[in-house]
Tab-separated table of C-alpha atoms and ligand atoms in Angstrom:
chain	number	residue	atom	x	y	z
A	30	UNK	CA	99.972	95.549	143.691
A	31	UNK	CA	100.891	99.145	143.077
A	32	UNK	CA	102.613	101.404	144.824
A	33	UNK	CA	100.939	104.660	145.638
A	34	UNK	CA	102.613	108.128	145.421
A	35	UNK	CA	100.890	111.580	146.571
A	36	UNK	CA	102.218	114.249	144.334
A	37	UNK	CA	101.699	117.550	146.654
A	38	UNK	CA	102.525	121.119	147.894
A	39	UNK	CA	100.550	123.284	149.609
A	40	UNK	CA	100.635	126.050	147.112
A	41	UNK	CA	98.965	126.748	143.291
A	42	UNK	CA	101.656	126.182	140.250
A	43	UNK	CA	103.973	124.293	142.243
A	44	UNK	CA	104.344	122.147	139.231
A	45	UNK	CA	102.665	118.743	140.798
A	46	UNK	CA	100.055	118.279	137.674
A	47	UNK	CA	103.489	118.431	135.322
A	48	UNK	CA	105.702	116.175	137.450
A	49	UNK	CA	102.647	113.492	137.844
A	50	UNK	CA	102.004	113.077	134.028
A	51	UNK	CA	105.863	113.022	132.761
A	52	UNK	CA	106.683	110.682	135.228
A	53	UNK	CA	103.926	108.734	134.634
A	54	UNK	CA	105.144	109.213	130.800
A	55	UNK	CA	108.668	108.421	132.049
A	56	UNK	CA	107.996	105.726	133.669
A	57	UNK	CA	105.752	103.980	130.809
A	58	UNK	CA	108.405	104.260	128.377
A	59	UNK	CA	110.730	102.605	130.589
A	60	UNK	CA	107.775	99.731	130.667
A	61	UNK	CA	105.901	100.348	133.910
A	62	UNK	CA	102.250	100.001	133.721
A	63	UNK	CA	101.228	103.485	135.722
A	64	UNK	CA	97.494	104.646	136.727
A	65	UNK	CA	97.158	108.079	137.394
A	66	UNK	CA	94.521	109.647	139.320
A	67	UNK	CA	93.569	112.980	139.185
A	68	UNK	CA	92.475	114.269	142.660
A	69	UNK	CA	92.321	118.319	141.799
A	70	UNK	CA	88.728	119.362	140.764
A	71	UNK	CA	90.717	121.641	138.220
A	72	UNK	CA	91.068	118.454	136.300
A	73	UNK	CA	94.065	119.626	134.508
A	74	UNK	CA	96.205	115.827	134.597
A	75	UNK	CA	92.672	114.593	133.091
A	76	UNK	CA	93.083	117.098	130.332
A	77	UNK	CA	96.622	116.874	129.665
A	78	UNK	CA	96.741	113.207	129.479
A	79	UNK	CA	94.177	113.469	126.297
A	80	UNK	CA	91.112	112.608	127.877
A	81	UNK	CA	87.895	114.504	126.868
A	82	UNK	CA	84.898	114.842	129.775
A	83	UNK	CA	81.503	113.607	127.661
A	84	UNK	CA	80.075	114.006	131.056
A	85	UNK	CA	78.715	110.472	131.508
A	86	UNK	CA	82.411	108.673	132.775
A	87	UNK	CA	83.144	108.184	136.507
A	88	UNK	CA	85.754	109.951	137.950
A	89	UNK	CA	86.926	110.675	141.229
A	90	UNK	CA	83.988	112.404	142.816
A	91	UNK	CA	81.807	109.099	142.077
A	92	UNK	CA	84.775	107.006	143.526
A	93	UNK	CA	84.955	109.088	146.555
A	94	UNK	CA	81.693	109.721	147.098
A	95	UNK	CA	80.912	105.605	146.655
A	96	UNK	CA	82.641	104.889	149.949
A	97	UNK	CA	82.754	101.299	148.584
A	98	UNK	CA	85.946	98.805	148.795
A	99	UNK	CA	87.276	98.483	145.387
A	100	UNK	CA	84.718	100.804	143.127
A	101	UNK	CA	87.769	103.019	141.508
A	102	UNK	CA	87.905	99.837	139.161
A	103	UNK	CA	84.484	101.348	137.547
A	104	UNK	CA	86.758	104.652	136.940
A	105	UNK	CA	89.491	103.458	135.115
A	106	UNK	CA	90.008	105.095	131.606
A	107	UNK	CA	92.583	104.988	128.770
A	108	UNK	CA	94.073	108.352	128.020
A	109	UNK	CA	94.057	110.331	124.997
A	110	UNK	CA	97.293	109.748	123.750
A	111	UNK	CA	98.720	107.900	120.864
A	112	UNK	CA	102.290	107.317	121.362
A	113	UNK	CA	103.551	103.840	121.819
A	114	UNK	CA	103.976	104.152	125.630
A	115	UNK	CA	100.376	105.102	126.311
A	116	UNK	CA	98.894	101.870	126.986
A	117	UNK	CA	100.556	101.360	129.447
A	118	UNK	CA	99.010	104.697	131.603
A	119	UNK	CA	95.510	104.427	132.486
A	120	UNK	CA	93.525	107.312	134.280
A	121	UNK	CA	91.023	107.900	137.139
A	122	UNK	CA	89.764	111.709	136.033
A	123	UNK	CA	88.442	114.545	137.800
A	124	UNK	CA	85.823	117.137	136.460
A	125	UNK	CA	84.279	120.200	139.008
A	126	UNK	CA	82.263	118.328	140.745
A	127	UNK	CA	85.259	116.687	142.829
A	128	UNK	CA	85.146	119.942	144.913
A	129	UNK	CA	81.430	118.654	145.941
A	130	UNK	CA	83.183	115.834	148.360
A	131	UNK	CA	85.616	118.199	150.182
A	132	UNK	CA	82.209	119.242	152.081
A	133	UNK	CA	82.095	115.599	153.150
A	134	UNK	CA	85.190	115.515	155.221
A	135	UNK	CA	83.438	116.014	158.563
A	136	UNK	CA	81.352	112.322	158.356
A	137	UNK	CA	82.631	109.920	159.297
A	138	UNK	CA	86.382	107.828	158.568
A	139	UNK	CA	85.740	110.349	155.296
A	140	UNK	CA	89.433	110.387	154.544
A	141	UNK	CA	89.879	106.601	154.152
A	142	UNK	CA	87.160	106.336	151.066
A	143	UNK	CA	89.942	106.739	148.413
A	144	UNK	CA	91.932	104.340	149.904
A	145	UNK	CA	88.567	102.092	150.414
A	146	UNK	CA	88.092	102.450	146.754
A	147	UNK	CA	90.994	101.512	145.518
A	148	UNK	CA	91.300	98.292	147.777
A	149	UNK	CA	92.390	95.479	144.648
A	150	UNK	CA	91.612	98.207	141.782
A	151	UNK	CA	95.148	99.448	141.261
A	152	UNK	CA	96.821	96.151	141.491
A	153	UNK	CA	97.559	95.109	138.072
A	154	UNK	CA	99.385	98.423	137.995
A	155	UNK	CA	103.155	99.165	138.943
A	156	UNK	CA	102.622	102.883	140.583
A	157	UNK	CA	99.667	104.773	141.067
A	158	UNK	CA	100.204	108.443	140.840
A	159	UNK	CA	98.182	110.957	142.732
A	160	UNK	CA	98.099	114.532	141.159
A	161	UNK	CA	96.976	116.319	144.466
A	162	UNK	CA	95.217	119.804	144.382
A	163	UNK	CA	97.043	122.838	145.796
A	164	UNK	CA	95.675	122.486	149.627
A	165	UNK	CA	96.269	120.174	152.129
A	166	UNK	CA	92.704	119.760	153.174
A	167	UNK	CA	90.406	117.074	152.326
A	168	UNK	CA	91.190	116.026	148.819
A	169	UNK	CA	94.778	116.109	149.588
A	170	UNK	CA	94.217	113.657	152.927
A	171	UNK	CA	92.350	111.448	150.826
A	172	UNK	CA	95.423	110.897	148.416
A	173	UNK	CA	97.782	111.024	151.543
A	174	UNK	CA	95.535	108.541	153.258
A	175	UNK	CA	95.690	105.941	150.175
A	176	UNK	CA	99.063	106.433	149.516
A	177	UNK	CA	102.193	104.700	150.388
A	178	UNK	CA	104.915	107.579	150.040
A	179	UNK	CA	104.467	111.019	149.171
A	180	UNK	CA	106.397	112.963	146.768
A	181	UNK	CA	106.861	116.972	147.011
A	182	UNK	CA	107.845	119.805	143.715
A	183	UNK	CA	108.314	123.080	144.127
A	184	UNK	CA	109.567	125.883	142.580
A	185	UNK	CA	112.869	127.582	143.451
A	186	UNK	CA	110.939	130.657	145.162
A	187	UNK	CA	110.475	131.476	148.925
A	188	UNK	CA	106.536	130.823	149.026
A	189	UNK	CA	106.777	127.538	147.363
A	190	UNK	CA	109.320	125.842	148.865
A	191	UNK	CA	107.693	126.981	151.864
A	192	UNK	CA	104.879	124.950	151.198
A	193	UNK	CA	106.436	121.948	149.995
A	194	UNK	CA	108.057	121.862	153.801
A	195	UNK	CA	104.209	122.501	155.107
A	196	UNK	CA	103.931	119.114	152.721
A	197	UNK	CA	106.456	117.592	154.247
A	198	UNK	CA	105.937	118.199	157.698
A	199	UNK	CA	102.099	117.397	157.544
A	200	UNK	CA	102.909	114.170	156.780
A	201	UNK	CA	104.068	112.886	160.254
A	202	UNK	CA	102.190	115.039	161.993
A	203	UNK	CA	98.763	113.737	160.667
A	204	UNK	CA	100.086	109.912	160.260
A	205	UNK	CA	97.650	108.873	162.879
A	206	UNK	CA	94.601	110.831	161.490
A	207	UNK	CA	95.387	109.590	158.232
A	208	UNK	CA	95.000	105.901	159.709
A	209	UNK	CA	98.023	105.645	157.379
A	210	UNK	CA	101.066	105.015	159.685
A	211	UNK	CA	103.651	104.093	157.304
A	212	UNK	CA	103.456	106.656	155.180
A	213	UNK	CA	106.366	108.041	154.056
A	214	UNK	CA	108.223	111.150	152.966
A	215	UNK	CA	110.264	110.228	149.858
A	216	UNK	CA	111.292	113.788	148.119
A	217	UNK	CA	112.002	117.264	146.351
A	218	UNK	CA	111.632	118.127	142.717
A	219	UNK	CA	112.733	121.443	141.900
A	220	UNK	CA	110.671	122.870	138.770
A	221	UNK	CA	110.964	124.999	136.489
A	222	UNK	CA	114.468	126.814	137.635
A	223	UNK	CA	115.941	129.770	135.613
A	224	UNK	CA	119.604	130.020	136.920
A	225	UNK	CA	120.018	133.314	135.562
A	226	UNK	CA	117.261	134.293	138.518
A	227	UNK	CA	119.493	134.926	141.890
A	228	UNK	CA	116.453	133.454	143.730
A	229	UNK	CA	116.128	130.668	141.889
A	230	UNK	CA	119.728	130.195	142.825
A	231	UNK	CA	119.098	131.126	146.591
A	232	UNK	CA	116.072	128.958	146.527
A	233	UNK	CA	117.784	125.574	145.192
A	234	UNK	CA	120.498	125.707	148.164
A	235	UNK	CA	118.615	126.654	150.579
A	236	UNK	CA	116.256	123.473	149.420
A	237	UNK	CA	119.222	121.676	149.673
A	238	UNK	CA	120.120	122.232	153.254
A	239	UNK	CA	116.485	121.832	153.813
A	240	UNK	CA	115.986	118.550	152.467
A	241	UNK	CA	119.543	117.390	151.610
A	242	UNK	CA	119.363	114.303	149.826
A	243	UNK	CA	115.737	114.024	149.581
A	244	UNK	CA	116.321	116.624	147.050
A	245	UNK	CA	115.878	114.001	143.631
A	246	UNK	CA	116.750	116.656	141.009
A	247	UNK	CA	116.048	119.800	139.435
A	248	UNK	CA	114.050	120.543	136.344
A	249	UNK	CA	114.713	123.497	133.931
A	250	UNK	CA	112.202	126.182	133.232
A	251	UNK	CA	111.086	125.371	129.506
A	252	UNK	CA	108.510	126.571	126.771
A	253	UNK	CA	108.816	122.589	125.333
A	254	UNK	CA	106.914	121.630	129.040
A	255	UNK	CA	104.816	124.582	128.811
A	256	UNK	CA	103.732	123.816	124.896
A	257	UNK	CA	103.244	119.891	125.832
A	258	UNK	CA	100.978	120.377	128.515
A	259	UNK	CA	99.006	123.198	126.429
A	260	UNK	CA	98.281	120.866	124.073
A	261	UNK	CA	97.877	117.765	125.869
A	262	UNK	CA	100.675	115.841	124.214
A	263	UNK	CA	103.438	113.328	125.272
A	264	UNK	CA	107.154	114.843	125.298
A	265	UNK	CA	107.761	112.155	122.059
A	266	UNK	CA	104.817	114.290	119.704
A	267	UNK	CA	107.025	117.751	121.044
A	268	UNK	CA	109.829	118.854	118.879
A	269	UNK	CA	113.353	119.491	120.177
A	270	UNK	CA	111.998	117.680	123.721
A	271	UNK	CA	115.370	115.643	124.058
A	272	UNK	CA	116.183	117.662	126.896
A	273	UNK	CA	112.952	117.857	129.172
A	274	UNK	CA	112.933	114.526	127.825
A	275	UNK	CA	116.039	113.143	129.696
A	276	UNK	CA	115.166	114.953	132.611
A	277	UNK	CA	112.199	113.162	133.460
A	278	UNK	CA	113.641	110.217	132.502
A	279	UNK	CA	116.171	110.610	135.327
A	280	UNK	CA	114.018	111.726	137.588
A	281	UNK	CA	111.952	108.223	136.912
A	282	UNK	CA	115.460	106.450	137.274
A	283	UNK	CA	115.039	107.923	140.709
A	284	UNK	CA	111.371	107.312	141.671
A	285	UNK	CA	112.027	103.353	140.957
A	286	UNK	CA	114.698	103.362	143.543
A	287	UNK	CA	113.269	105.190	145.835
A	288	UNK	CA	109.704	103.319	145.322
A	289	UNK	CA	110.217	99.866	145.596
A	290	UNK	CA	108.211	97.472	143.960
A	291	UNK	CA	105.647	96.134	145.993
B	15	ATP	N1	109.853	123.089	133.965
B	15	ATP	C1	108.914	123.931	133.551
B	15	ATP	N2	109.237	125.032	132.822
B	15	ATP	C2	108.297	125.907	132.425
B	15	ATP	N3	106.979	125.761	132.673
B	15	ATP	C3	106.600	124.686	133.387
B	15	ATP	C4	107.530	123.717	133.858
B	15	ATP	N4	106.841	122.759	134.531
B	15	ATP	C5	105.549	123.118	134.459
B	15	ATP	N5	105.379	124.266	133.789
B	15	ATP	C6	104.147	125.024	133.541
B	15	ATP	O1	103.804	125.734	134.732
B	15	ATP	C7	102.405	125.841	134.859
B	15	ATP	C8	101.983	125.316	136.212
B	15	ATP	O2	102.273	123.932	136.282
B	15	ATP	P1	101.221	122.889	136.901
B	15	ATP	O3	99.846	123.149	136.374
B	15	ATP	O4	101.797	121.543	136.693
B	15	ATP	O5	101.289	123.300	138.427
B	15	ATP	P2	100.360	122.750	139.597
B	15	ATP	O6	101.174	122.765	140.829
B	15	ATP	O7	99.768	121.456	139.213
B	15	ATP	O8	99.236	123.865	139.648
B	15	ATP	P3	97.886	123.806	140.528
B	15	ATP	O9	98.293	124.167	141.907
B	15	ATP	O10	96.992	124.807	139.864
B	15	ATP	O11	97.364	122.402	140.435
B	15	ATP	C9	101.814	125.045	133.682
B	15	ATP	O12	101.507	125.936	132.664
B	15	ATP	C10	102.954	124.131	133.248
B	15	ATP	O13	102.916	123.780	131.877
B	16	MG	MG1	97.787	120.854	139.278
């Protein structure tokens, strides 16, 4: 059975989409069999994992809207990518019309069909990663609702790590609504930090007294991250990635501790 993780912060370019697919990447080339799912109606993890919308595949709008036990199954896609590794990622995508079943969330139990859906779909799978939209309103409380731990990024500026605590703190304080009560609050990637910036300095200790050793690691601002996810490749197809490379691997090094199998 897989473990579900909620990738999430409460504000736009936080980083989530990036940290979701290179761990996922990460954590396939160290062998674990990872299924992604792509709960932002932006639908950029769908894109950057290779897959192409022909407008006929389920994705997570038909899963959500379904509101049947186990139905993600019918939504479960290989990505795009040829490396080695890539077998062993699968994807539930997103296209636009995700947006469509945030207007649900007043029926109903609403925020339990994602976990309803993926009752015995995800469990030939390690991890499930959720790529969670920049919000902590519906789509976000379906992925927190299906999910067994939730993960935060940020970046090292005032209004981000601002909303990675609203992430944080949302978490126990909507346990019960969530019908999820063991969820749990696992930790901080810092993304995309420039040390020559004095507030991206600031930023990363005051994270640190913040969320101490929930804190997992810090990842460098790079064009090679920037450049992969442009063109929808895996780190290994990127020249000169050794570096980004080894940072995600760590960082997965860290999300199998912290994420134990189930
Ligand atoms: N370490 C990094 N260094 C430089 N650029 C990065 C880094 N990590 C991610 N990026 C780039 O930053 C941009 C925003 O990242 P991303 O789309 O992952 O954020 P997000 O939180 O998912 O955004 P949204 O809220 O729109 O879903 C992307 O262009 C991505 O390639
Ligand atoms: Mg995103």
């Amino acid at each position: 059975m897989a473990q579900r993780v909620a990738i999430g912060n409460n504000k736009g370019g936080a980083k989530k989409t990036t940290l979701t697919i290179r761990l996922a990447e990460a954590l396939a080339k160290a062998g674990k069999r990872v299924l992604v799912i792509d709960m932002d109606p932006q639908g950029d993890a769908s894109r950057r994992l290779g897959w192409t919308d022909d407008m006929t595949q389920n994705t997570t709008s038909e899963v959500v809207f379904a509101n049947a036990d186990g139905v993600a199954s019918q939504a479960i896609q290989p990505i795009g990518w040829e490396c080695e590794y890539a077998s062993r990622i699968a994807l539930i995508p997103s296209r636009f019309t995700l947006e469509d079943r945030a207007v649900e969330a007043g029926q109903k139990g609403a925020w339990r069909r994602l976990r309803r859906a993926l009752a015995g779909a995800d469990d030939h799978f390690d991890y499930t990663l959720i790529d969670c939209p920049p919000s902590l309103g519906h789509l976000t409380q379906l992925a927190l609702s299906a999910a067994d731990f939730a993960l935060a990024t940020t970046e090292p500026e005032h209004d981000s790590v601002k909303a990675a605590i609203k992430y944080r703190d949302f978490i126990p304080a909507s346990l019960e609504d969530l019908s999820n009560p063991d969820l749990k609050f696992i930790g901080l990637v810092i993304s995309g930090y420039d040390q020559r910036v004095g507030a991206h300095q600031g930023q990363l200790s005051g994270a640190r007294d913040t969320f101490g050793d929930l804190v997992w690691g810090v990842v460098p601002e790079r064009s090679t991250i920037v450049n992969a996810d442009e063109y929808a490749q895996p780190l290994c197809d990127v020249k000169d990635s050794a570096e980004v490379r080894a940072v995600f691997e760590l960082l997965a090094e860290r999300f199998i501790k912290e994420v134990p199998a189930a």
